[in-house]
């Protein structure tokens, strides 16, 4: 490929959308005011922007994304100003969701990439899995209106309840569901007690949806 062609074919697309995918793994956010992003997700930016860590900010951001190795580091950052910020997360695929007024979704804290300043959020936890779930069970309850970007390893699968899921593969679920943690000892005996699949998230009911990914997201060990 000619150098000129390479440059032109991979240049950012021009768009008026606040959240735009440059490709399946890179998000372009048109910042005009303020937006929240996952800490460490910025790969480049243009314009007059400032970045502020928000590990324990107003609104309950404490524990927004659990650090499974240590308590060090800032989990999220606020981007303010006028310009474009480009964000990505470990080559994970990015899913852009538009939440209308009154619409909401719960997302695994590790899978939230960014959301607009007008989106309301609340931090919660889902039971305990005895350390078996390396991805953690901190979830973020996001309510519209506004744009939200979440990430998945590979293409997501959306299931209807009732369903049982691996906590490390569970990405998000509709706000009308309240999952609990169940232990399947028979499954543990079959595949080994050390397996995380002994523990499952239980989604019961007759409405709503659950988003899973074809990947068990485990933490890196120091």
mmCIF file of C-alpha atoms in Angstrom:
data_model
loop_
_atom_site.group_PDB
_atom_site.id
_atom_site.type_symbol
_atom_site.label_atom_id
_atom_site.label_comp_id
_atom_site.label_asym_id
_atom_site.label_seq_id
_atom_site.Cartn_x
_atom_site.Cartn_y
_atom_site.Cartn_z
ATOM 1 C CA UNK A 1 0.000 0.000 0.000
ATOM 2 C CA UNK A 2 1.242 3.447 -0.887
ATOM 3 C CA UNK A 3 2.011 5.657 2.119
ATOM 4 C CA UNK A 4 -0.477 8.291 0.996
ATOM 5 C CA UNK A 5 -3.210 5.651 0.703
ATOM 6 C CA UNK A 6 -2.378 4.271 4.143
ATOM 7 C CA UNK A 7 -2.698 7.715 5.710
ATOM 8 C CA UNK A 8 -5.975 8.577 3.978
ATOM 9 C CA UNK A 9 -7.632 5.189 4.564
ATOM 10 C CA UNK A 10 -6.876 5.219 8.287
ATOM 11 C CA UNK A 11 -7.640 8.856 9.037
ATOM 12 C CA UNK A 12 -10.522 9.612 11.436
ATOM 13 C CA UNK A 13 -13.986 9.747 9.899
ATOM 14 C CA UNK A 14 -15.772 13.060 9.966
ATOM 15 C CA UNK A 15 -19.009 12.851 11.933
ATOM 16 C CA UNK A 16 -21.260 14.906 14.156
ATOM 17 C CA UNK A 17 -21.906 11.965 16.493
ATOM 18 C CA UNK A 18 -20.597 12.353 20.040
ATOM 19 C CA UNK A 19 -19.531 8.697 20.111
ATOM 20 C CA UNK A 20 -18.217 7.250 16.831
ATOM 21 C CA UNK A 21 -16.378 3.999 16.122
ATOM 22 C CA UNK A 22 -13.268 4.538 14.033
ATOM 23 C CA UNK A 23 -13.117 0.752 13.916
ATOM 24 C CA UNK A 24 -14.539 -2.048 16.066
ATOM 25 C CA UNK A 25 -11.889 -1.510 18.758
ATOM 26 C CA UNK A 26 -11.309 2.250 18.775
ATOM 27 C CA UNK A 27 -13.797 4.894 19.907
ATOM 28 C CA UNK A 28 -13.684 8.568 18.912
ATOM 29 C CA UNK A 29 -15.434 10.804 21.457
ATOM 30 C CA UNK A 30 -16.276 14.357 20.415
ATOM 31 C CA UNK A 31 -15.858 16.190 23.712
ATOM 32 C CA UNK A 32 -17.776 19.433 24.158
ATOM 33 C CA UNK A 33 -17.860 19.877 27.908
ATOM 34 C CA UNK A 34 -17.285 16.699 29.882
ATOM 35 C CA UNK A 35 -17.261 12.920 29.462
ATOM 36 C CA UNK A 36 -16.229 10.000 31.685
ATOM 37 C CA UNK A 37 -13.843 7.305 30.424
ATOM 38 C CA UNK A 38 -12.096 4.281 31.857
ATOM 39 C CA UNK A 39 -8.697 5.221 33.260
ATOM 40 C CA UNK A 40 -5.849 4.307 30.953
ATOM 41 C CA UNK A 41 -8.132 3.985 27.924
ATOM 42 C CA UNK A 42 -6.928 7.141 26.152
ATOM 43 C CA UNK A 43 -4.671 6.371 23.172
ATOM 44 C CA UNK A 44 -4.647 9.875 21.634
ATOM 45 C CA UNK A 45 -6.450 13.206 21.729
ATOM 46 C CA UNK A 46 -6.789 16.415 19.748
ATOM 47 C CA UNK A 47 -7.874 19.824 20.954
ATOM 48 C CA UNK A 48 -7.901 21.549 24.316
ATOM 49 C CA UNK A 49 -8.649 18.746 26.794
ATOM 50 C CA UNK A 50 -7.807 18.083 30.423
ATOM 51 C CA UNK A 51 -7.838 14.717 32.222
ATOM 52 C CA UNK A 52 -8.671 14.319 35.898
ATOM 53 C CA UNK A 53 -8.572 11.100 37.889
ATOM 54 C CA UNK A 54 -11.804 10.275 39.710
ATOM 55 C CA UNK A 55 -11.040 7.339 42.000
ATOM 56 C CA UNK A 56 -13.237 8.720 44.774
ATOM 57 C CA UNK A 57 -15.246 11.492 43.178
ATOM 58 C CA UNK A 58 -18.664 12.859 43.856
ATOM 59 C CA UNK A 59 -21.515 10.611 42.776
ATOM 60 C CA UNK A 60 -20.200 7.334 44.096
ATOM 61 C CA UNK A 61 -17.367 6.575 41.709
ATOM 62 C CA UNK A 62 -15.385 4.816 44.447
ATOM 63 C CA UNK A 63 -14.824 1.262 43.307
ATOM 64 C CA UNK A 64 -16.110 2.023 39.804
ATOM 65 C CA UNK A 65 -13.723 -0.553 38.370
ATOM 66 C CA UNK A 66 -12.064 -2.928 40.829
ATOM 67 C CA UNK A 67 -8.322 -3.406 40.609
ATOM 68 C CA UNK A 68 -7.906 -7.141 41.129
ATOM 69 C CA UNK A 69 -4.157 -6.957 41.800
ATOM 70 C CA UNK A 70 -3.862 -3.991 44.159
ATOM 71 C CA UNK A 71 -5.737 -0.908 45.262
ATOM 72 C CA UNK A 72 -3.342 1.363 43.360
ATOM 73 C CA UNK A 73 -4.303 3.403 40.348
ATOM 74 C CA UNK A 74 -7.218 5.632 39.400
ATOM 75 C CA UNK A 75 -10.181 3.680 38.042
ATOM 76 C CA UNK A 76 -11.796 6.383 35.885
ATOM 77 C CA UNK A 77 -11.013 9.798 34.501
ATOM 78 C CA UNK A 78 -13.048 12.836 33.582
ATOM 79 C CA UNK A 79 -12.222 14.407 30.241
ATOM 80 C CA UNK A 80 -13.121 18.091 29.958
ATOM 81 C CA UNK A 81 -12.774 20.714 27.256
ATOM 82 C CA UNK A 82 -13.230 20.895 23.509
ATOM 83 C CA UNK A 83 -11.719 18.294 21.197
ATOM 84 C CA UNK A 84 -11.567 14.604 20.366
ATOM 85 C CA UNK A 85 -10.331 11.809 22.611
ATOM 86 C CA UNK A 86 -9.670 8.342 21.221
ATOM 87 C CA UNK A 87 -10.117 5.459 23.646
ATOM 88 C CA UNK A 88 -9.660 1.691 23.536
ATOM 89 C CA UNK A 89 -9.291 -1.191 25.989
ATOM 90 C CA UNK A 90 -6.986 -4.138 25.281
ATOM 91 C CA UNK A 91 -8.303 -4.600 21.728
ATOM 92 C CA UNK A 92 -11.770 -5.430 23.049
ATOM 93 C CA UNK A 93 -14.706 -4.787 20.722
ATOM 94 C CA UNK A 94 -16.681 -1.648 21.515
ATOM 95 C CA UNK A 95 -20.471 -1.562 21.668
ATOM 96 C CA UNK A 96 -22.175 1.863 21.612
ATOM 97 C CA UNK A 97 -25.558 2.065 23.330
ATOM 98 C CA UNK A 98 -27.956 5.008 23.211
ATOM 99 C CA UNK A 99 -30.052 5.195 26.361
ATOM 100 C CA UNK A 100 -33.296 7.134 26.131
ATOM 101 C CA UNK A 101 -34.917 8.896 29.061
ATOM 102 C CA UNK A 102 -35.982 6.210 31.521
ATOM 103 C CA UNK A 103 -33.815 3.478 29.968
ATOM 104 C CA UNK A 104 -31.055 1.886 32.030
ATOM 105 C CA UNK A 105 -28.617 -1.017 32.050
ATOM 106 C CA UNK A 106 -26.268 -2.671 34.539
ATOM 107 C CA UNK A 107 -22.725 -3.309 33.304
ATOM 108 C CA UNK A 108 -19.781 -5.154 34.812
ATOM 109 C CA UNK A 109 -17.477 -2.376 36.018
ATOM 110 C CA UNK A 110 -14.563 -3.765 34.036
ATOM 111 C CA UNK A 111 -16.543 -3.505 30.791
ATOM 112 C CA UNK A 112 -17.550 0.176 30.960
ATOM 113 C CA UNK A 113 -15.410 2.206 28.560
ATOM 114 C CA UNK A 114 -17.094 5.633 28.537
ATOM 115 C CA UNK A 115 -20.365 7.464 29.069
ATOM 116 C CA UNK A 116 -21.666 10.960 28.543
ATOM 117 C CA UNK A 117 -21.755 13.410 31.407
ATOM 118 C CA UNK A 118 -25.562 13.458 31.436
ATOM 119 C CA UNK A 119 -25.855 9.730 32.148
ATOM 120 C CA UNK A 120 -26.743 8.973 35.755
ATOM 121 C CA UNK A 121 -24.783 6.194 37.418
ATOM 122 C CA UNK A 122 -24.847 4.151 40.589
ATOM 123 C CA UNK A 123 -22.269 1.655 41.803
ATOM 124 C CA UNK A 124 -23.293 -1.722 43.206
ATOM 125 C CA UNK A 125 -21.901 -5.143 44.050
ATOM 126 C CA UNK A 126 -23.282 -8.608 43.394
ATOM 127 C CA UNK A 127 -22.773 -11.031 46.269
ATOM 128 C CA UNK A 128 -19.516 -12.918 46.654
ATOM 129 C CA UNK A 129 -17.922 -15.748 44.744
ATOM 130 C CA UNK A 130 -15.183 -16.491 47.217
ATOM 131 C CA UNK A 131 -12.486 -15.024 44.995
ATOM 132 C CA UNK A 132 -13.363 -17.344 42.119
ATOM 133 C CA UNK A 133 -14.403 -14.544 39.791
ATOM 134 C CA UNK A 134 -11.265 -12.646 38.852
ATOM 135 C CA UNK A 135 -13.226 -10.107 36.805
ATOM 136 C CA UNK A 136 -15.016 -8.986 39.919
ATOM 137 C CA UNK A 137 -18.685 -8.345 40.564
ATOM 138 C CA UNK A 138 -18.725 -4.569 40.805
ATOM 139 C CA UNK A 139 -21.490 -3.366 38.499
ATOM 140 C CA UNK A 140 -22.397 0.093 37.258
ATOM 141 C CA UNK A 141 -26.076 1.006 36.911
ATOM 142 C CA UNK A 142 -26.322 3.511 34.037
ATOM 143 C CA UNK A 143 -29.486 5.506 33.310
ATOM 144 C CA UNK A 144 -30.251 7.656 30.271
ATOM 145 C CA UNK A 145 -30.544 9.815 28.439
ATOM 146 C CA UNK A 146 -27.094 9.629 26.887
ATOM 147 C CA UNK A 147 -24.497 7.542 25.092
ATOM 148 C CA UNK A 148 -22.689 4.650 26.747
ATOM 149 C CA UNK A 149 -19.762 2.608 25.391
ATOM 150 C CA UNK A 150 -19.117 -0.886 26.756
ATOM 151 C CA UNK A 151 -16.520 -3.470 25.704
ATOM 152 C CA UNK A 152 -16.612 -7.183 24.948
ATOM 153 C CA UNK A 153 -14.023 -9.780 24.030
ATOM 154 C CA UNK A 154 -15.376 -10.834 20.645
ATOM 155 C CA UNK A 155 -18.982 -10.477 19.534
ATOM 156 C CA UNK A 156 -21.543 -10.450 22.378
ATOM 157 C CA UNK A 157 -24.419 -12.874 22.802
ATOM 158 C CA UNK A 158 -27.705 -11.575 24.240
ATOM 159 C CA UNK A 159 -29.819 -14.123 26.131
ATOM 160 C CA UNK A 160 -33.257 -14.015 27.737
ATOM 161 C CA UNK A 161 -33.810 -15.186 31.314
ATOM 162 C CA UNK A 162 -33.970 -17.534 33.034
ATOM 163 C CA UNK A 163 -30.284 -18.183 32.423
ATOM 164 C CA UNK A 164 -27.128 -19.024 34.384
ATOM 165 C CA UNK A 165 -23.851 -17.401 33.336
ATOM 166 C CA UNK A 166 -20.164 -17.542 34.177
ATOM 167 C CA UNK A 167 -19.368 -14.355 36.152
ATOM 168 C CA UNK A 168 -16.119 -13.904 34.196
ATOM 169 C CA UNK A 169 -18.024 -13.961 30.889
ATOM 170 C CA UNK A 170 -20.963 -11.779 31.969
ATOM 171 C CA UNK A 171 -20.859 -8.234 30.562
ATOM 172 C CA UNK A 172 -24.232 -6.573 31.198
ATOM 173 C CA UNK A 173 -27.909 -7.097 31.940
ATOM 174 C CA UNK A 174 -31.168 -5.193 31.796
ATOM 175 C CA UNK A 175 -32.069 -3.053 34.782
ATOM 176 C CA UNK A 176 -35.139 -5.118 35.658
ATOM 177 C CA UNK A 177 -32.977 -8.128 36.567
ATOM 178 C CA UNK A 178 -31.322 -8.714 39.951
ATOM 179 C CA UNK A 179 -28.781 -11.529 39.613
ATOM 180 C CA UNK A 180 -27.647 -13.686 42.502
ATOM 181 C CA UNK A 181 -24.647 -15.972 42.911
ATOM 182 C CA UNK A 182 -25.196 -19.731 42.923
ATOM 183 C CA UNK A 183 -22.782 -22.564 43.587
ATOM 184 C CA UNK A 184 -22.995 -25.752 41.539
ATOM 185 C CA UNK A 185 -21.030 -28.350 43.480
ATOM 186 C CA UNK A 186 -21.784 -31.088 40.986
ATOM 187 C CA UNK A 187 -20.270 -29.002 38.211
ATOM 188 C CA UNK A 188 -17.262 -28.324 40.386
ATOM 189 C CA UNK A 189 -16.789 -32.037 41.018
ATOM 190 C CA UNK A 190 -16.974 -32.728 37.298
ATOM 191 C CA UNK A 191 -14.410 -30.187 36.130
ATOM 192 C CA UNK A 192 -12.316 -29.511 39.216
ATOM 193 C CA UNK A 193 -12.977 -27.527 42.388
ATOM 194 C CA UNK A 194 -10.539 -24.810 41.343
ATOM 195 C CA UNK A 195 -12.628 -23.877 38.325
ATOM 196 C CA UNK A 196 -14.526 -20.602 38.384
ATOM 197 C CA UNK A 197 -17.416 -22.344 36.659
ATOM 198 C CA UNK A 198 -18.429 -23.742 40.049
ATOM 199 C CA UNK A 199 -19.964 -20.297 40.591
ATOM 200 C CA UNK A 200 -22.658 -18.858 38.368
ATOM 201 C CA UNK A 201 -24.738 -15.728 38.130
ATOM 202 C CA UNK A 202 -28.423 -16.614 38.254
ATOM 203 C CA UNK A 203 -30.816 -14.439 36.251
ATOM 204 C CA UNK A 204 -34.434 -15.385 36.878
ATOM 205 C CA UNK A 205 -37.614 -13.879 35.505
ATOM 206 C CA UNK A 206 -39.566 -13.756 32.280
ATOM 207 C CA UNK A 207 -38.339 -10.479 30.786
ATOM 208 C CA UNK A 208 -35.118 -8.595 30.193
ATOM 209 C CA UNK A 209 -31.781 -9.633 28.703
ATOM 210 C CA UNK A 210 -28.273 -10.714 29.667
ATOM 211 C CA UNK A 211 -25.127 -9.963 27.647
ATOM 212 C CA UNK A 212 -22.255 -12.469 27.674
ATOM 213 C CA UNK A 213 -18.983 -12.625 25.772
ATOM 214 C CA UNK A 214 -17.107 -15.631 24.346
ATOM 215 C CA UNK A 215 -14.272 -15.121 26.811
ATOM 216 C CA UNK A 216 -13.627 -15.548 30.531
ATOM 217 C CA UNK A 217 -12.054 -12.310 31.654
ATOM 218 C CA UNK A 218 -9.529 -13.111 34.365
ATOM 219 C CA UNK A 219 -7.192 -10.714 36.116
ATOM 220 C CA UNK A 220 -3.495 -10.586 35.472
ATOM 221 C CA UNK A 221 -1.484 -11.744 38.456
ATOM 222 C CA UNK A 222 1.432 -9.708 39.693
#
